[in-house]
Coordinates of C-alpha atoms and ligand atoms in Angstrom, one line a residue:
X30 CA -24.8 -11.1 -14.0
X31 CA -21.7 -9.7 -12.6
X32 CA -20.0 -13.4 -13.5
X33 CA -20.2 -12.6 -17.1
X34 CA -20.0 -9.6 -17.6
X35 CA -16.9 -7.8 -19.1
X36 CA -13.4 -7.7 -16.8
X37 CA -10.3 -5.4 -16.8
X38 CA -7.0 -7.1 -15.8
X39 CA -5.0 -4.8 -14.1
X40 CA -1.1 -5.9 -14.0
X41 CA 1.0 -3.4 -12.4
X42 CA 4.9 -4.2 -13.3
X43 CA 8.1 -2.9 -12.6
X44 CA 11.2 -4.8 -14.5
X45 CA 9.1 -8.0 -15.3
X46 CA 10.3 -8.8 -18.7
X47 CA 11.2 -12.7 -18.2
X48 CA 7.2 -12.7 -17.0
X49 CA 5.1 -10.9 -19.2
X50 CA 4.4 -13.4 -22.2
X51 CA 3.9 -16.6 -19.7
X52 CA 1.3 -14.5 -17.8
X53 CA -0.1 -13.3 -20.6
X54 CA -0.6 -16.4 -22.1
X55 CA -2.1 -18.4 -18.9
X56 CA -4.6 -15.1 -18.4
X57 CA -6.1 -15.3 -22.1
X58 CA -6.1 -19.1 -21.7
X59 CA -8.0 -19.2 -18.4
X60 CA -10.3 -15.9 -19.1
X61 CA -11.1 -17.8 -22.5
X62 CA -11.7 -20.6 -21.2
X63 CA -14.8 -19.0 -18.7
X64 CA -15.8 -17.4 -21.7
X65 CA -15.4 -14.0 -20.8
X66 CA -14.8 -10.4 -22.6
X67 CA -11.9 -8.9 -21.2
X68 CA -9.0 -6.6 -21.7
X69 CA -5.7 -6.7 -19.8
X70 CA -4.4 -3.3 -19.0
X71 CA -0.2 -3.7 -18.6
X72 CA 0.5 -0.4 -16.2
X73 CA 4.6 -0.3 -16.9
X74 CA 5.9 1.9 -13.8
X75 CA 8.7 2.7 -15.3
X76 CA 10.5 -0.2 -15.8
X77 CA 14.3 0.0 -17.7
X78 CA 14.7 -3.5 -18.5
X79 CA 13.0 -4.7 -22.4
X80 CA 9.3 -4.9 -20.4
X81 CA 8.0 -2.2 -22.3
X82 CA 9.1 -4.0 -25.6
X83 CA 8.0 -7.2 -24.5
X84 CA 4.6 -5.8 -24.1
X85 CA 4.3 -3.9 -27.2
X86 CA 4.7 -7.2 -29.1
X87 CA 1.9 -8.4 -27.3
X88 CA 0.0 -5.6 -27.6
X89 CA 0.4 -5.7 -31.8
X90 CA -0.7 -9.0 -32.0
X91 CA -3.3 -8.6 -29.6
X92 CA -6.2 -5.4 -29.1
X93 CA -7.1 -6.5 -25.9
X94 CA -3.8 -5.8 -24.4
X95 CA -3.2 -2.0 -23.4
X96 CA -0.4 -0.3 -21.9
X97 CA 0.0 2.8 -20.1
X98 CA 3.9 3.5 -19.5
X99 CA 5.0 5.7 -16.6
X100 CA 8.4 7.9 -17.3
X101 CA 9.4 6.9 -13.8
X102 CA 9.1 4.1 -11.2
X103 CA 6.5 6.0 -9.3
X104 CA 4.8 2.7 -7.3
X105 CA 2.9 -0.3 -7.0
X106 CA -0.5 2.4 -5.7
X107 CA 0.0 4.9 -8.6
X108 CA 0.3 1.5 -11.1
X109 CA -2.8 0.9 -9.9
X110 CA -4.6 3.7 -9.4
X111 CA -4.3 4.5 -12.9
X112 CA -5.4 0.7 -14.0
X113 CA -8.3 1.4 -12.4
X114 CA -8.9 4.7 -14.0
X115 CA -8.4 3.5 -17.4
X116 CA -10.3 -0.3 -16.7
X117 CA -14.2 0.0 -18.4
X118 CA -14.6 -3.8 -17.1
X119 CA -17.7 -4.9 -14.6
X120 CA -15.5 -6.6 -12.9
X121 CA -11.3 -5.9 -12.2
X122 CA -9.1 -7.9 -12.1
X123 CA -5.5 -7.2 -10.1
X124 CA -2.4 -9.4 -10.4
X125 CA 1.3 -9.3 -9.7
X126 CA 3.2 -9.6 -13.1
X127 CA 5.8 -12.0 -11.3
X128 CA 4.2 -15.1 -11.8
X129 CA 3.7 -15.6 -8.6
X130 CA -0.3 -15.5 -8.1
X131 CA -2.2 -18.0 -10.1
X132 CA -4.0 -16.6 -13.0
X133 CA -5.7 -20.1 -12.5
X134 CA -7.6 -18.9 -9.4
X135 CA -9.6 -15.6 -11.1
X136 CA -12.5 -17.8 -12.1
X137 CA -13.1 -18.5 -8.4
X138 CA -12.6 -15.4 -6.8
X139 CA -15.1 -13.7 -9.5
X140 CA -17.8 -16.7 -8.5
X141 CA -17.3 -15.6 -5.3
X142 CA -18.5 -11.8 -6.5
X143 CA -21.5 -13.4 -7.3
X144 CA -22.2 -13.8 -3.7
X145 CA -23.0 -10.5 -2.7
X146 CA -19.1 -9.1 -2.4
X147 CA -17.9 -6.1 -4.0
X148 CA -14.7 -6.9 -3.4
X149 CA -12.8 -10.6 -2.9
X150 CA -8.9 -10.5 -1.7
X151 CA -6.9 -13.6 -2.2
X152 CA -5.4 -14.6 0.8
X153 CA -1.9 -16.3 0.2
X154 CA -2.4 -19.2 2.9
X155 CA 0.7 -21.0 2.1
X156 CA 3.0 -18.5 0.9
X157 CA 6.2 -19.0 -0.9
X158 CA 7.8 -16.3 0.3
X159 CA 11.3 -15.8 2.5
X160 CA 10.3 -15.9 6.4
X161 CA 12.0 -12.3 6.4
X162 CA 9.0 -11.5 4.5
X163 CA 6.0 -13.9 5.5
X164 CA 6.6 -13.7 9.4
X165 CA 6.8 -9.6 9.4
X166 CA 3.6 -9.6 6.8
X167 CA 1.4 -11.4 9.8
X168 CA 2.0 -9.3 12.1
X169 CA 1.3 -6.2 9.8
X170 CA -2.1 -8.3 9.2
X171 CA -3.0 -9.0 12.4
X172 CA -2.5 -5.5 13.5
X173 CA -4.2 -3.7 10.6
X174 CA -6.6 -7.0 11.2
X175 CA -7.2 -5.5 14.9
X176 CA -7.0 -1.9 14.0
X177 CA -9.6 -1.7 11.6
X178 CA -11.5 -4.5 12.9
X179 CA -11.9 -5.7 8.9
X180 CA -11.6 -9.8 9.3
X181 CA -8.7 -10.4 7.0
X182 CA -5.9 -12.5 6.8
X183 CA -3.7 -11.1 3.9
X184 CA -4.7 -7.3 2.5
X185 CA -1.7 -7.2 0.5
X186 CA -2.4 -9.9 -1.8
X187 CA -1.5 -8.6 -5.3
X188 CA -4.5 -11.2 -6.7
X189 CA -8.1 -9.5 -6.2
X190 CA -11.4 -8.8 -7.9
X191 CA -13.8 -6.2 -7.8
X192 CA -17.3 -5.0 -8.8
X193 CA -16.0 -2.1 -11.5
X194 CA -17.6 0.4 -9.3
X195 CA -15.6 -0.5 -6.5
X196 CA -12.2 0.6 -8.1
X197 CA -13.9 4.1 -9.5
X198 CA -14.3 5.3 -5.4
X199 CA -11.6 4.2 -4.1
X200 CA -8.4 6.8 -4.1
X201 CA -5.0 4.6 -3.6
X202 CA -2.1 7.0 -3.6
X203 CA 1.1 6.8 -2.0
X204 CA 1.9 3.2 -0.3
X205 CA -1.7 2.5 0.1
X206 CA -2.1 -0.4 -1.8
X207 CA -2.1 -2.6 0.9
X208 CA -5.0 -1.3 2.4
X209 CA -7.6 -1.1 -0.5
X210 CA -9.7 -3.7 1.3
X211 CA -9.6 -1.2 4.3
X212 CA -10.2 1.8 1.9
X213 CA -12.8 -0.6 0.3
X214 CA -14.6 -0.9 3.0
X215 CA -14.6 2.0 4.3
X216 CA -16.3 3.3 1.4
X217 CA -19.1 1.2 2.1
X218 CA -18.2 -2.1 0.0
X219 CA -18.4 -5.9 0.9
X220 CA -15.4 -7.2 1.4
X221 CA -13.9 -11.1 1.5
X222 CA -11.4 -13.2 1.1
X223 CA -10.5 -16.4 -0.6
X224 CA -7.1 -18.9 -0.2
X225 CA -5.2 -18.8 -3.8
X226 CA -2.3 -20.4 -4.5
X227 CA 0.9 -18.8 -4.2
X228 CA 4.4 -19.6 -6.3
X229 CA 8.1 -18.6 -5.9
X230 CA 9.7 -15.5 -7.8
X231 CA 10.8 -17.4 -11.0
X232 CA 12.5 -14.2 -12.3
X233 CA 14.2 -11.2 -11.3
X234 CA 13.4 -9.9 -7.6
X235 CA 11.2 -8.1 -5.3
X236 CA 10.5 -5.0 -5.6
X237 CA 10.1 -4.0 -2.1
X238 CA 13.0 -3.8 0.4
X239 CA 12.8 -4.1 4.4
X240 CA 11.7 -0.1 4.6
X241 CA 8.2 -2.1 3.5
X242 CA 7.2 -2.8 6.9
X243 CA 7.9 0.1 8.7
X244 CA 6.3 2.3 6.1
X245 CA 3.3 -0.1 5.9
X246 CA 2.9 0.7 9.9
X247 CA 3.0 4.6 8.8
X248 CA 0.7 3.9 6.5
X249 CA -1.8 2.4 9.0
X250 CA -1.8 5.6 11.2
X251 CA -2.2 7.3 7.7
X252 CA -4.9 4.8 6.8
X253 CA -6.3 5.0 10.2
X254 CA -7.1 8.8 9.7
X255 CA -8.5 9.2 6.4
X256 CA -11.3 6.3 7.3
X257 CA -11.9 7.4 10.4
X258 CA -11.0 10.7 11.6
X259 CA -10.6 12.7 8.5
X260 CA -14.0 13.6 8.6
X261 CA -13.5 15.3 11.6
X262 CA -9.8 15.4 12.8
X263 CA -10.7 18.8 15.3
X264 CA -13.1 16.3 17.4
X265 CA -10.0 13.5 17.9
X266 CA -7.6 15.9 18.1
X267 CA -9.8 18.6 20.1
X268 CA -10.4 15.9 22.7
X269 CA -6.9 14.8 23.6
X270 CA -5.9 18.9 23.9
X271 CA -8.6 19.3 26.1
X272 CA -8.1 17.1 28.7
X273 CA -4.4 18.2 28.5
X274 CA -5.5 21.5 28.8
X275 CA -8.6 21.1 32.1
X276 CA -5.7 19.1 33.6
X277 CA -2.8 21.8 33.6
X278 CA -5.3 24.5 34.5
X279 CA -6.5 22.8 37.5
X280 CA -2.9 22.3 38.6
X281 CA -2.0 25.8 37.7
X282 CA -5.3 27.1 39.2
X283 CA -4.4 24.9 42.3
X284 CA -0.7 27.7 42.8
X285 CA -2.9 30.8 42.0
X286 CA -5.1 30.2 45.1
X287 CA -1.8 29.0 47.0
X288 CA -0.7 32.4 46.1
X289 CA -3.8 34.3 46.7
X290 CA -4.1 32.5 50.5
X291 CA -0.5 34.8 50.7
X292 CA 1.7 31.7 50.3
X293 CA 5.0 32.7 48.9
X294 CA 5.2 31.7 45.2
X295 CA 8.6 29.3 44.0
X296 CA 8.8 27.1 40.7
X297 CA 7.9 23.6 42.3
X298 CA 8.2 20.8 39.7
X299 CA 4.2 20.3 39.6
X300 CA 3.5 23.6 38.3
X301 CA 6.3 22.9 35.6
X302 CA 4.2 20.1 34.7
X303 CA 0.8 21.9 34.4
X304 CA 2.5 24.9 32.2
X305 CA 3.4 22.4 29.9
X306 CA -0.2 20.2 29.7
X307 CA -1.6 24.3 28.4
X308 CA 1.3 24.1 26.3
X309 CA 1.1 21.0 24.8
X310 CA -2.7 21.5 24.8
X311 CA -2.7 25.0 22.7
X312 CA -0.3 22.8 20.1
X313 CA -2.5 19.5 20.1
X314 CA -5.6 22.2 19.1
X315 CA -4.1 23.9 17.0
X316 CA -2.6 21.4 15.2
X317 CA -6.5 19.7 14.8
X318 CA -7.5 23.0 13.7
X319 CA -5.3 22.6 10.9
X320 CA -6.0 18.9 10.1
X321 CA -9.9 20.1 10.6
X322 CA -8.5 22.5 7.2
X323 CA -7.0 20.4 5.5
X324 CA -8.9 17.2 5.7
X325 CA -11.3 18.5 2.7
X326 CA -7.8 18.7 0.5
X327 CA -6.8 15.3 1.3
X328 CA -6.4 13.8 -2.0
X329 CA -4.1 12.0 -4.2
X330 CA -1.5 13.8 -5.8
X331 CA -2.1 13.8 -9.3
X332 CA 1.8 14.2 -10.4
X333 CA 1.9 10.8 -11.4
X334 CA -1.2 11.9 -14.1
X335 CA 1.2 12.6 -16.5
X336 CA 1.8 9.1 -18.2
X337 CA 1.9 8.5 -22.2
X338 CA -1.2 6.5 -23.3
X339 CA 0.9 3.9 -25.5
X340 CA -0.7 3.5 -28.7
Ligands
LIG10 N1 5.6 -3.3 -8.8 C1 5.3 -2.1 -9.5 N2 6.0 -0.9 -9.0 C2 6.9 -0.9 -8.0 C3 7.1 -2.2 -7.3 C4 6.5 -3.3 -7.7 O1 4.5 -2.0 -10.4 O2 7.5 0.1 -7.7 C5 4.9 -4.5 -9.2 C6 5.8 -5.7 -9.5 O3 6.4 -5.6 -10.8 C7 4.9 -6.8 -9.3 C8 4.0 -6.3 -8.2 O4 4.1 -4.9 -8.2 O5 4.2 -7.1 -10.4 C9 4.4 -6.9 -6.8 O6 5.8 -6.6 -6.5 P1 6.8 -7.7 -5.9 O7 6.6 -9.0 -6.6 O8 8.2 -7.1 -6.0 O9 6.3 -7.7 -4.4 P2 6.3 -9.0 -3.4 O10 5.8 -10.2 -4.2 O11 7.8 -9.1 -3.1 O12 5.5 -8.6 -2.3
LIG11 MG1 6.0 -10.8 -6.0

């Protein structure tokens, strides 16, 4: 059922203009084709090259094309958080605007839906990417692979598709796009992967610099949190202050009785060390205390909201 049912295509773009038509014309050929009723949902973030104008032509000759436009660049997540808000398809589509996923390969990954998954992630096996890019992108796969123990080779893949429901509870803010399958799965979802195809950048350039990779590792302690500890942040953080805390009292505990026994009482570098482990302790705590607080207010930010519908 899920194979023919309706399917949003989400294309989040930034300065794409040389792109747009060629994709748009290989999606409508290919989603034809399978026979399918579909929209494709353009999500401008902010571009200042003629993008926007390129896509309103489109979007005249065509009512399945919509656009939402963003005032500013505000990212690749909020792009596609709001797709997903907007898309009313049973299955979603997401592709790069750059040409360089295959809008070719859609048919199989939604056949592969029809398996059971809620969500299937292209995995760019040969990608045609600089090494600068490709050989820093495994690692940050096979650690996120490792940390989240979710068996994948490429989460970034700008190519996936979804169940609709999938991208309705799922919250991607900030950077976290390249974890949906993590968020994904977290939330409960079935989650695979299948090779696509993978082409050069024909036009213009990418849109990510070299901060990429260390901000993807921030966002894998970020991403590491909200699936796993968020629930309860006091009990992680709670542990590590407490064993900092039984350890410097025991020291400490150890000079009181030293004292006590009438030895004399001088600053000796181990009882340095176990005022510090209370220290430490009393700031771990109460720094979980606060996480414990805060965790129910973890949500998106919701500044990026405020985006003309363009019709
Ligand atoms: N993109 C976006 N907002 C941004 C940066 C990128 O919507 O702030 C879009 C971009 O136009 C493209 C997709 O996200 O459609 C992937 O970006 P890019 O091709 O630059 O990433 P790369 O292929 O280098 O990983
Ligand atoms: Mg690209």
């Amino acid at each position: 059922m899920a194979e023919r049912g309706r399917i949003s295509v989400i294309i989040p773009l930034y300065n794409e203009e040389e792109s747009l038509e060629e994709l748009y014309e290989r999606l409508v050929r290919v989603l034809s084709n399978e026979g399918h009723e579909f929209e494709i949902i353009f999500v401008d973030d902010g571009s200042t090259d003629g993008s926007l104008d390129v896509l309103r032509t489109l979007r005249d000759k065509d009512k399945r094309v919509k656009i939402l436009s963003f005032r500013r660049n505000y990212g690749k997540s909020a792009a596609l958080s709001e797709g997903f808000r907007v898309a009313g398809g049973d299955v979603v589509v997401t592709i790069d605007a750059d040409l360089q996923d295959n809008p070719d390969e859609i048919p199989g990954l939604i056949a592969k839906l029809g398996e059971g998954y809620d969500l299937v992630s292209g995995w760019k096996a040969k990608r045609k990417d600089p090494i600068t890019k490709t050989l820093p992108s495994k690692i940050f796969n096979l650690v996120t692979s490792l940390v989240t123990g979710i068996k994948l080779h490429d989460f970034n893949c700008g190519l996936k598709v979804y169940r609709g429901e999938v991208v309705k509870n799922i919250s991607v803010y900030g950077e976290l796009h390249r974890f949906i399958p993590v968020l994904a799965s977290w939330e409960g979802y079935k989650v695979t992967e299948k090779r696509v195809s993978h082409f050069e950048r024909k036009f213009g350039k990418s849109k990510f610099g070299s901060s990429r990779f260390l901000n993807g590792f921030f966002d894998l302690i970020t991403v590491m949190f909200i699936t796993r500890r968020a629930s309860a942040p006091l009990h992680f953080f709670g542990r590590i202050a407490f064993l900092f805390f039984v350890i410097g009292a025991v020291i400490t505990l150890y000079f009181v009785i030293e004292w006590l026994m009438g030895m004399g009482m001088h600053v000796r570098p181990l009882m340095v060390g176990g005022f510090i482990l209370i220290i430490i302790a009393i700031q771990i705590g109460s720094f979980g205390l606060l996480a414990e607080l805060f965790s129910s207010r973890i949500e998106r930010s919701f500044s990026y909201r405020e985006y003309r519908i363009d019709d």
